[in-house]
Short mmCIF file of C-alpha atoms in Angstrom, two decimals:
data_model
loop_
_atom_site.label_atom_id
_atom_site.label_comp_id
_atom_site.label_asym_id
_atom_site.label_seq_id
_atom_site.Cartn_x
_atom_site.Cartn_y
_atom_site.Cartn_z
CA MET A 1 13.92 -33.50 -15.41
CA LEU A 2 15.02 -32.33 -12.32
CA THR A 3 14.45 -29.15 -12.83
CA PHE A 4 10.95 -30.11 -13.88
CA LEU A 5 10.19 -31.97 -11.42
CA GLY A 6 10.81 -29.44 -8.40
CA PHE A 7 8.68 -26.89 -10.08
CA LEU A 8 6.09 -29.14 -10.35
CA MET A 9 6.13 -30.39 -6.84
CA ILE A 10 5.89 -26.90 -5.75
CA LEU A 11 3.43 -26.13 -7.96
CA ILE A 12 0.90 -29.02 -6.85
CA PHE A 13 1.79 -28.42 -3.51
CA MET A 14 0.76 -24.22 -3.87
CA VAL A 15 -2.12 -25.23 -5.86
CA LEU A 16 -3.58 -27.79 -3.72
CA ILE A 17 -2.94 -25.56 -0.12
CA MET A 18 -4.02 -22.28 -2.41
CA ASN A 19 -7.77 -23.97 -3.36
CA LYS A 20 -8.14 -25.62 -0.21
CA LYS A 21 -7.40 -29.48 -1.17
CA MET A 22 -5.19 -29.78 1.49
CA THR A 23 -3.74 -28.20 5.06
CA PRO A 24 -0.40 -27.64 4.64
CA LEU A 25 1.10 -30.35 7.10
CA THR A 26 -0.23 -33.23 4.16
CA ALA A 27 0.35 -31.24 0.94
CA LEU A 28 4.31 -30.62 2.47
CA VAL A 29 4.72 -34.79 3.08
CA ILE A 30 2.27 -36.13 0.67
CA VAL A 31 3.52 -34.17 -2.47
CA PRO A 32 7.20 -34.55 -2.65
CA VAL A 33 7.09 -38.20 -1.57
CA THR A 34 4.67 -39.18 -4.51
CA VAL A 35 6.93 -36.93 -7.03
CA ALA A 36 10.01 -38.38 -5.97
CA LEU A 37 8.78 -42.14 -6.15
CA PHE A 38 7.96 -41.52 -9.69
CA ALA A 39 10.84 -40.17 -10.68
CA GLY A 40 12.63 -43.32 -9.28
CA PHE A 41 13.64 -42.01 -6.07
CA GLY A 42 12.33 -44.49 -2.97
CA PRO A 43 15.01 -46.74 -2.97
CA GLU A 44 16.54 -43.09 -1.34
CA LEU A 45 13.63 -41.94 -0.07
CA GLY A 46 13.97 -42.70 3.33
CA GLU A 47 17.22 -41.12 3.75
CA MET A 48 16.33 -37.99 2.57
CA MET A 49 13.94 -37.62 4.55
CA LYS A 50 15.20 -38.24 7.94
CA ASN A 51 17.52 -36.00 6.42
CA GLY A 52 15.46 -32.99 6.37
CA VAL A 53 13.93 -33.74 9.35
CA LYS A 54 17.41 -33.59 11.45
CA GLU A 55 17.89 -30.38 9.74
CA ILE A 56 14.59 -28.59 11.60
CA ALA A 57 14.40 -30.75 14.62
CA LEU A 58 15.86 -28.57 16.69
CA THR A 59 13.11 -25.57 15.54
CA GLY A 60 10.41 -27.74 15.81
CA VAL A 61 11.71 -28.28 19.57
CA MET A 62 11.81 -24.75 19.77
CA LEU A 63 8.64 -23.46 18.18
CA ILE A 64 6.98 -26.41 20.74
CA PHE A 65 7.99 -24.94 24.05
CA ALA A 66 8.52 -21.32 22.84
CA ILE A 67 4.36 -21.31 21.85
CA LEU A 68 3.24 -23.48 25.37
CA TYR A 69 5.66 -20.65 27.05
CA PHE A 70 4.16 -17.19 25.58
CA SER A 71 0.93 -18.74 25.76
CA LEU A 72 1.56 -19.04 29.31
CA MET A 73 2.60 -15.60 29.59
CA ILE A 74 -0.57 -14.93 28.35
CA ASP A 75 -3.13 -16.94 30.27
CA THR A 76 -1.46 -15.37 33.30
CA GLY A 77 -1.87 -11.32 31.99
CA LEU A 78 1.69 -10.72 30.88
CA PHE A 79 1.12 -8.88 28.54
CA GLU A 80 -2.07 -6.81 29.69
CA PRO A 81 -0.30 -3.70 30.69
CA LEU A 82 1.53 -3.43 27.21
CA VAL A 83 -1.69 -4.18 24.93
CA ASP A 84 -3.32 -0.95 27.29
CA ILE A 85 -0.56 1.21 26.79
CA ILE A 86 -0.30 1.06 22.73
CA LEU A 87 -4.30 0.89 22.88
CA LYS A 88 -4.13 4.71 24.65
CA ALA A 89 -2.09 5.57 21.81
CA VAL A 90 -3.50 4.39 18.92
CA GLY A 91 -7.22 5.10 20.41
CA ASP A 92 -9.71 2.97 18.23
CA ASN A 93 -7.71 3.76 14.67
CA PRO A 94 -6.53 1.20 12.65
CA ILE A 95 -4.37 2.86 11.07
CA LYS A 96 -2.23 4.07 13.91
CA THR A 97 -2.50 0.26 14.85
CA THR A 98 -0.91 -0.91 10.97
CA ILE A 99 1.75 1.62 11.49
CA GLY A 100 2.45 0.84 15.10
CA THR A 101 2.62 -3.29 14.17
CA ALA A 102 5.31 -2.31 11.60
CA VAL A 103 7.40 -0.30 13.84
CA LEU A 104 7.38 -2.46 16.69
CA THR A 105 8.15 -4.95 13.89
CA ALA A 106 10.67 -3.36 12.73
CA LEU A 107 12.30 -3.22 16.44
CA VAL A 108 12.00 -6.50 17.66
CA SER A 109 12.80 -7.98 14.73
CA LEU A 110 16.76 -6.76 16.00
CA ASP A 111 17.40 -9.59 17.32
CA GLY A 112 17.38 -11.45 13.84
CA ASP A 113 15.12 -14.37 15.16
CA GLY A 114 11.69 -14.46 12.78
CA SER A 115 10.24 -16.95 14.93
CA SER A 116 10.55 -14.65 18.61
CA THR A 117 9.53 -11.50 16.90
CA TYR A 118 6.03 -13.77 15.21
CA LEU A 119 6.09 -14.88 19.03
CA ILE A 120 6.15 -10.94 20.72
CA VAL A 121 4.48 -9.30 17.68
CA VAL A 122 0.75 -11.33 17.28
CA ALA A 123 0.95 -11.87 21.28
CA ALA A 124 1.08 -7.91 21.82
CA MET A 125 -1.14 -6.65 18.91
CA LEU A 126 -3.38 -9.49 18.50
CA PRO A 127 -5.55 -7.93 21.00
CA LEU A 128 -6.10 -4.81 20.00
CA TYR A 129 -6.94 -6.22 16.40
CA LYS A 130 -9.49 -7.90 18.16
CA ARG A 131 -11.09 -4.52 20.00
CA GLN A 132 -11.03 -3.25 17.42
CA GLY A 133 -12.23 -5.57 14.45
CA MET A 134 -9.80 -5.42 12.35
CA ASN A 135 -8.91 -8.79 9.85
CA PRO A 136 -5.57 -11.06 10.99
CA LEU A 137 -4.73 -10.92 8.08
CA ILE A 138 -3.38 -7.60 8.29
CA LEU A 139 -1.87 -8.14 10.78
CA THR A 140 0.39 -10.89 9.56
CA CYS A 141 0.90 -8.99 6.22
CA ILE A 142 2.62 -6.29 8.39
CA ILE A 143 4.23 -8.31 10.67
CA MET A 144 6.03 -10.88 7.25
CA LEU A 145 7.22 -7.40 5.34
CA ALA A 146 8.69 -5.99 8.06
CA GLY A 147 10.27 -8.72 9.03
CA GLN A 148 11.33 -9.66 5.60
CA ILE A 149 13.37 -6.43 5.42
CA MET A 150 14.71 -7.01 9.06
CA ASN A 151 16.15 -10.57 8.37
CA ILE A 152 18.74 -8.98 5.63
CA LEU A 153 20.76 -7.93 9.54
CA PRO A 154 23.82 -9.63 9.84
CA TRP A 155 23.04 -12.14 12.47
CA GLY A 156 19.08 -12.69 10.41
CA GLY A 157 20.67 -15.45 8.30
CA PRO A 158 20.57 -14.29 4.33
CA THR A 159 23.18 -11.63 5.06
CA ALA A 160 25.98 -14.06 6.82
CA ARG A 161 25.44 -16.33 4.27
CA VAL A 162 26.79 -14.14 2.25
CA MET A 163 29.15 -12.70 3.87
CA SER A 164 30.59 -16.42 4.34
CA SER A 165 29.87 -17.92 0.91
CA LEU A 166 32.01 -15.56 -0.42
CA LYS A 167 34.49 -14.28 2.34
CA LEU A 168 33.21 -11.03 2.28
CA GLY A 169 32.87 -8.86 5.42
CA HIS A 170 30.04 -7.26 7.20
CA THR A 171 31.48 -3.74 5.86
CA GLU A 172 31.04 -4.57 1.95
CA ILE A 173 27.83 -6.45 2.50
CA PHE A 174 25.41 -5.24 5.09
CA VAL A 175 26.71 -1.67 5.69
CA PRO A 176 25.81 -0.54 2.23
CA MET A 177 22.56 -1.88 2.35
CA ILE A 178 21.67 0.22 5.16
CA PRO A 179 19.73 2.66 3.22
CA ILE A 180 18.06 -0.05 1.33
CA MET A 181 16.84 -1.19 4.41
CA ALA A 182 15.78 2.18 5.79
CA ILE A 183 13.87 2.92 2.24
CA GLY A 184 12.24 -0.34 2.70
CA ILE A 185 11.12 -0.03 6.40
CA LEU A 186 9.42 3.53 4.64
CA TRP A 187 7.40 1.28 2.59
CA VAL A 188 6.65 -0.98 5.14
CA ILE A 189 4.94 1.99 6.43
CA PHE A 190 3.33 3.36 3.71
CA VAL A 191 1.69 0.29 3.78
CA ALA A 192 1.10 -0.40 6.33
CA TYR A 193 -1.21 3.03 6.56
CA ILE A 194 -3.08 2.06 3.66
CA LEU A 195 -3.75 -1.34 4.93
CA GLY A 196 -4.91 0.75 8.09
CA ARG A 197 -6.68 3.12 6.22
CA ARG A 198 -8.53 0.70 4.22
CA GLU A 199 -9.67 -1.46 7.35
CA LYS A 200 -10.76 1.73 8.51
CA ILE A 201 -13.70 2.53 5.62
CA ARG A 202 -14.62 -1.55 5.43
CA ILE A 203 -14.93 -0.63 9.36
CA ALA A 204 -17.41 2.02 9.65
CA LYS A 205 -19.35 0.28 6.02
CA HIS A 206 -19.60 -2.94 6.93
CA GLY A 207 -19.14 -3.36 11.14
CA LYS A 208 -16.06 -5.49 12.72
CA PHE A 209 -14.04 -8.30 11.53
CA THR A 210 -15.43 -11.09 14.31
CA ASN A 211 -14.62 -14.39 12.38
CA TYR A 212 -11.80 -15.11 14.63
CA ASN A 213 -9.66 -18.36 15.08
CA SER A 214 -10.61 -19.55 18.32
CA ASN A 215 -7.25 -21.85 18.32
CA ASP A 216 -5.01 -19.46 17.52
CA ILE A 217 -2.07 -17.40 20.65
CA ILE A 218 -4.70 -15.28 22.03
CA GLY A 219 -7.65 -17.70 21.78
CA GLU A 220 -10.40 -17.95 24.66
CA VAL A 221 -9.81 -15.50 27.89
CA ASP A 222 -9.93 -17.13 30.86
CA LEU A 223 -9.49 -15.03 34.40
CA LYS A 224 -9.04 -18.20 36.32
CA LEU A 225 -5.59 -17.91 34.83
CA ARG A 226 -4.85 -14.91 35.14
CA ARG A 227 -1.87 -14.10 37.69
CA PRO A 228 -0.85 -10.56 38.28
CA LYS A 229 0.41 -10.22 41.47
CA LEU A 230 3.56 -12.12 39.49
CA ILE A 231 3.39 -10.07 36.55
CA LEU A 232 6.72 -8.95 37.94
CA ILE A 233 8.69 -12.53 38.17
CA ASN A 234 6.99 -12.91 34.83
CA LEU A 235 8.34 -10.16 32.98
CA ALA A 236 12.09 -10.82 35.26
CA LEU A 237 11.98 -14.14 33.98
CA THR A 238 10.55 -13.49 30.26
CA ILE A 239 13.37 -10.64 29.82
CA THR A 240 16.10 -13.39 30.80
CA LEU A 241 14.85 -15.73 28.43
CA LEU A 242 15.32 -13.23 25.73
CA VAL A 243 18.74 -12.31 26.87
CA VAL A 244 19.64 -15.62 27.32
CA MET A 245 18.47 -15.74 23.76
CA ILE A 246 20.23 -12.75 22.29
CA LEU A 247 23.80 -14.10 23.69
CA ASP A 248 22.87 -17.81 22.13
CA ILE A 249 23.99 -18.86 25.70
CA VAL A 250 22.22 -22.68 25.43
CA PRO A 251 20.45 -23.60 22.15
CA LEU A 252 17.08 -21.71 21.57
CA GLY A 253 15.00 -24.73 21.81
CA ILE A 254 16.27 -25.35 25.67
CA ALA A 255 16.30 -22.33 27.08
CA PHE A 256 12.23 -22.61 25.90
CA MET A 257 12.15 -25.67 27.10
CA ILE A 258 13.47 -24.35 30.93
CA ALA A 259 11.77 -21.12 30.91
CA PHE A 260 8.64 -22.95 30.13
CA CYS A 261 8.81 -25.55 33.11
CA ILE A 262 9.60 -23.00 35.56
CA ALA A 263 7.42 -20.94 35.09
CA SER A 264 4.31 -24.13 35.02
CA ILE A 265 5.45 -24.41 38.33
CA ILE A 266 5.62 -20.57 39.42
CA ASN A 267 2.32 -19.52 37.70
CA TYR A 268 0.31 -23.28 38.47
CA PRO A 269 1.71 -24.92 41.52
CA LYS A 270 -1.08 -27.47 41.38
CA LEU A 271 -0.10 -29.79 39.10
CA LYS A 272 -4.10 -29.56 37.68
CA ASP A 273 -3.71 -26.43 36.56
CA GLN A 274 -0.40 -26.98 34.75
CA GLN A 275 -2.05 -29.74 32.94
CA LYS A 276 -4.79 -27.71 31.94
CA ILE A 277 -2.44 -25.33 30.97
CA ILE A 278 -0.27 -27.66 28.26
CA SER A 279 -3.72 -29.28 26.99
CA LYS A 280 -4.94 -26.17 26.27
CA HIS A 281 -2.63 -25.20 23.88
CA ALA A 282 -0.63 -28.29 23.11
CA GLY A 283 -3.21 -28.33 19.44
CA ASN A 284 -1.39 -25.02 18.10
CA ALA A 285 2.24 -26.12 19.22
CA LEU A 286 1.29 -29.45 17.64
CA SER A 287 -0.13 -28.00 14.56
CA VAL A 288 3.20 -25.34 14.25
CA ALA A 289 5.66 -28.83 15.47
CA GLY A 290 3.68 -30.78 12.57
CA MET A 291 4.11 -28.11 9.84
CA ILE A 292 7.75 -27.60 10.56
CA PHE A 293 8.25 -31.41 10.48
CA GLY A 294 6.38 -31.22 7.10
CA ALA A 295 8.97 -29.09 5.66
CA GLY A 296 11.27 -30.67 6.96
CA ILE A 297 10.32 -33.74 4.46
CA PHE A 298 10.41 -31.27 1.92
CA THR A 299 13.21 -29.88 1.82
CA GLY A 300 15.11 -33.35 2.61
CA ILE A 301 13.63 -34.74 -0.32
CA LEU A 302 14.44 -31.48 -2.33
CA ASN A 303 17.98 -31.14 -1.36
CA GLY A 304 18.81 -34.70 -1.05
CA SER A 305 16.96 -35.48 -4.89
CA GLY A 306 19.44 -32.83 -5.73
CA ILE A 307 16.09 -30.87 -7.54
CA MET A 308 16.62 -27.74 -5.74
CA GLN A 309 19.86 -26.96 -7.00
CA ALA A 310 19.09 -28.78 -10.44
CA MET A 311 16.38 -25.73 -10.10
CA GLY A 312 18.84 -22.68 -9.37
CA ASN A 313 21.16 -23.78 -11.88
CA SER A 314 18.17 -24.05 -14.74
CA MET A 315 16.62 -20.49 -13.76
CA ILE A 316 20.62 -19.38 -13.81
CA GLU A 317 20.60 -20.85 -17.39
CA ILE A 318 18.34 -19.23 -19.41
CA VAL A 319 19.58 -15.96 -18.74
CA PRO A 320 20.94 -14.82 -21.89
CA LYS A 321 25.02 -14.00 -22.60
CA SER A 322 24.11 -11.05 -24.06
CA TRP A 323 22.79 -9.47 -20.31
CA GLY A 324 26.09 -10.58 -19.41
CA GLY A 325 26.88 -6.75 -18.63
CA TYR A 326 23.53 -6.32 -16.59
CA MET A 327 24.51 -9.49 -14.48
CA ASN A 328 24.44 -7.46 -11.34
CA ILE A 329 20.27 -6.67 -12.33
CA VAL A 330 19.76 -9.99 -12.97
CA THR A 331 21.03 -11.06 -10.29
CA ALA A 332 18.71 -8.88 -8.06
CA ALA A 333 15.55 -9.78 -10.18
CA PHE A 334 15.98 -13.31 -10.39
CA SER A 335 16.69 -13.50 -6.25
CA ILE A 336 12.86 -12.86 -5.73
CA PRO A 337 12.20 -15.94 -7.54
CA LEU A 338 14.81 -18.02 -6.48
CA THR A 339 15.07 -17.20 -2.86
CA PHE A 340 11.67 -17.76 -3.32
CA PHE A 341 12.00 -21.38 -4.72
CA LEU A 342 15.15 -22.42 -3.11
CA SER A 343 16.09 -22.62 0.84
CA ASN A 344 18.89 -19.74 1.72
CA ASP A 345 21.01 -22.65 2.36
CA ALA A 346 20.59 -24.06 -1.16
CA TYR A 347 20.52 -20.37 -2.92
CA TYR A 348 23.55 -18.79 -1.15
CA PHE A 349 25.95 -21.58 -0.86
CA GLY A 350 24.87 -23.54 -4.35
CA ILE A 351 23.65 -20.73 -6.38
CA LEU A 352 25.28 -17.33 -5.79
CA PRO A 353 29.21 -18.84 -5.87
CA ILE A 354 28.40 -19.84 -9.45
CA ILE A 355 26.60 -16.51 -10.13
CA VAL A 356 29.70 -15.34 -8.94
CA ALA A 357 31.85 -16.44 -10.77
CA THR A 358 29.83 -15.74 -14.24
CA GLY A 359 30.68 -11.94 -12.90
CA HIS A 360 34.14 -11.87 -12.17
CA GLN A 361 34.72 -13.19 -16.57
CA LEU A 362 32.46 -9.82 -17.19
CA GLY A 363 34.34 -8.21 -14.24
CA ILE A 364 31.64 -7.67 -11.57
CA SER A 365 32.81 -7.61 -8.51
CA PRO A 366 31.43 -9.96 -5.66
CA GLU A 367 30.40 -8.04 -2.95
CA ILE A 368 27.91 -5.80 -5.84
CA LEU A 369 26.62 -9.48 -6.88
CA GLY A 370 26.69 -10.29 -2.92
CA ARG A 371 24.04 -7.74 -2.45
CA ALA A 372 22.38 -7.95 -5.36
CA SER A 373 21.15 -11.42 -3.77
CA LEU A 374 19.67 -10.07 -0.80
CA ILE A 375 16.77 -7.79 -2.57
CA GLY A 376 14.77 -11.47 -3.28
CA GLN A 377 14.37 -11.21 0.48
CA GLY A 378 11.77 -8.61 0.19
CA SER A 379 9.47 -11.59 -0.76
CA HIS A 380 11.45 -14.56 0.70
CA LEU A 381 10.12 -15.60 4.47
CA LEU A 382 6.56 -15.87 2.21
CA SER A 383 8.21 -19.25 0.39
CA PRO A 384 6.31 -22.43 1.25
CA LEU A 385 9.77 -23.63 2.67
CA VAL A 386 10.58 -21.43 5.49
CA PRO A 387 9.43 -22.86 8.83
CA SER A 388 8.66 -19.81 10.72
CA THR A 389 5.99 -18.72 8.60
CA TYR A 390 3.36 -21.24 9.28
CA LEU A 391 4.32 -20.21 13.22
CA LEU A 392 2.93 -16.64 11.77
CA VAL A 393 -0.15 -17.99 10.35
CA SER A 394 -0.93 -20.35 13.33
CA LEU A 395 -0.38 -18.11 15.76
CA ALA A 396 -2.49 -15.25 14.85
CA GLY A 397 -5.39 -18.43 13.30
CA VAL A 398 -5.39 -17.68 10.17
CA GLU A 399 -4.72 -19.70 6.59
CA PHE A 400 -1.78 -20.71 4.92
CA SER A 401 -3.11 -20.27 1.62
CA ASP A 402 -5.25 -16.90 2.55
CA HIS A 403 -1.64 -15.12 3.96
CA LEU A 404 0.06 -16.51 1.30
CA LYS A 405 -2.29 -14.94 -1.07
CA TYR A 406 -3.20 -11.01 0.60
CA THR A 407 0.71 -10.76 1.50
CA LEU A 408 2.36 -11.77 -1.57
CA LYS A 409 2.32 -8.29 -3.99
CA TRP A 410 3.13 -6.67 -1.13
CA ALA A 411 5.92 -8.47 -0.43
CA LEU A 412 7.10 -8.54 -4.25
CA GLY A 413 6.19 -4.60 -3.98
CA SER A 414 8.83 -4.05 -1.50
CA SER A 415 11.62 -6.08 -3.17
CA LEU A 416 11.04 -4.31 -6.41
CA VAL A 417 11.49 -0.61 -4.16
CA MET A 418 14.56 -2.37 -3.42
CA LEU A 419 15.77 -2.97 -6.37
CA LEU A 420 15.24 0.07 -7.36
CA ALA A 421 16.56 2.32 -3.92
CA ALA A 422 19.69 -0.26 -4.31
CA LEU A 423 20.22 0.60 -8.75
CA ILE A 424 19.62 4.97 -7.88
CA LEU A 425 22.06 4.84 -4.70
CA GLY A 426 25.03 2.53 -6.45
CA VAL A 427 24.91 -0.24 -4.33
CA ILE A 428 24.54 -2.97 -7.10
#
């Protein structure tokens, strides 16, 4: 019953947002609350939602001030030199632009933080897409494809969870995955080439894309807010912020909060200018934060009611016993839907130990199953349960449903390419 309710909840959510009957924020709150009340969880509902919001609270705070900080830096013109350099390198060529997006995302993703990757890459590349008249869905697609592969880095999250859950080191889990990640990135570059070529042909036939959202991170350019004389100071502040983030000196949300306040005072000493900056970008920051907290309620109900655990267990139980000798392949294949419908914590701490225990009886080592469980990361970030996904689409000014439709087939392709590579190279 719990499994049925879980899949029903996610199905209703997906149908509503993909048919644009509700906003993601409304669906994230209304759908799980309605299903939970129907299932008789009314008395515990408040506590579940409170715990879910608590889990996501620091992430929400971080994203609010990260958006405000990077939006302020865009207003000052910090990224203009970088945009000009990239534009000179790629010219007016969509193919070079899409490939450059993939390479830049892979490099920036080395810090292991998806949110900062989205902020930096969108801030750098969206102006190029606008100048060339390219569809921003291509930008979000390529960023997500590359980010999903790089998410396997030990400090990215999933691999650390596998190592912690199975009590194994990075040499057993991560190191053998490096060639798989390399092949995955090559696949993303290939996809970027295809999308760039298609867009080049489309622009030649039908003209430039112009239907951009004025509420994206770039928004309307206000030359009065430019601060070209302060570019070195702003660059030093941004580099300091990134160093603090990488070294984890203070919580990321606090770091962005302090950095935004310092940047506001340096660039806009007058109070009315500071208020103008906040007012200009408050809508974008609030919309993202709202969806983040909505995702907290969604996952809080899934976890608190036991629905998420039941979904995972039920999916494992449907595997025929005769497939036991292929548990490595089954684990890799099932990691694609499991990491899409479940949170990383639920999958790697709740489901993976059950898989490993079964594999032990069949003589399959834990490290093989641990590596196999990472294959699904090629599609994981598309899940509506991943808060940072809402940040990406909001920054680029695209609808979550449109992004999901556009990116899904390529993301599934990433997982399949990684699965085949892992089998051929003997990694799993």
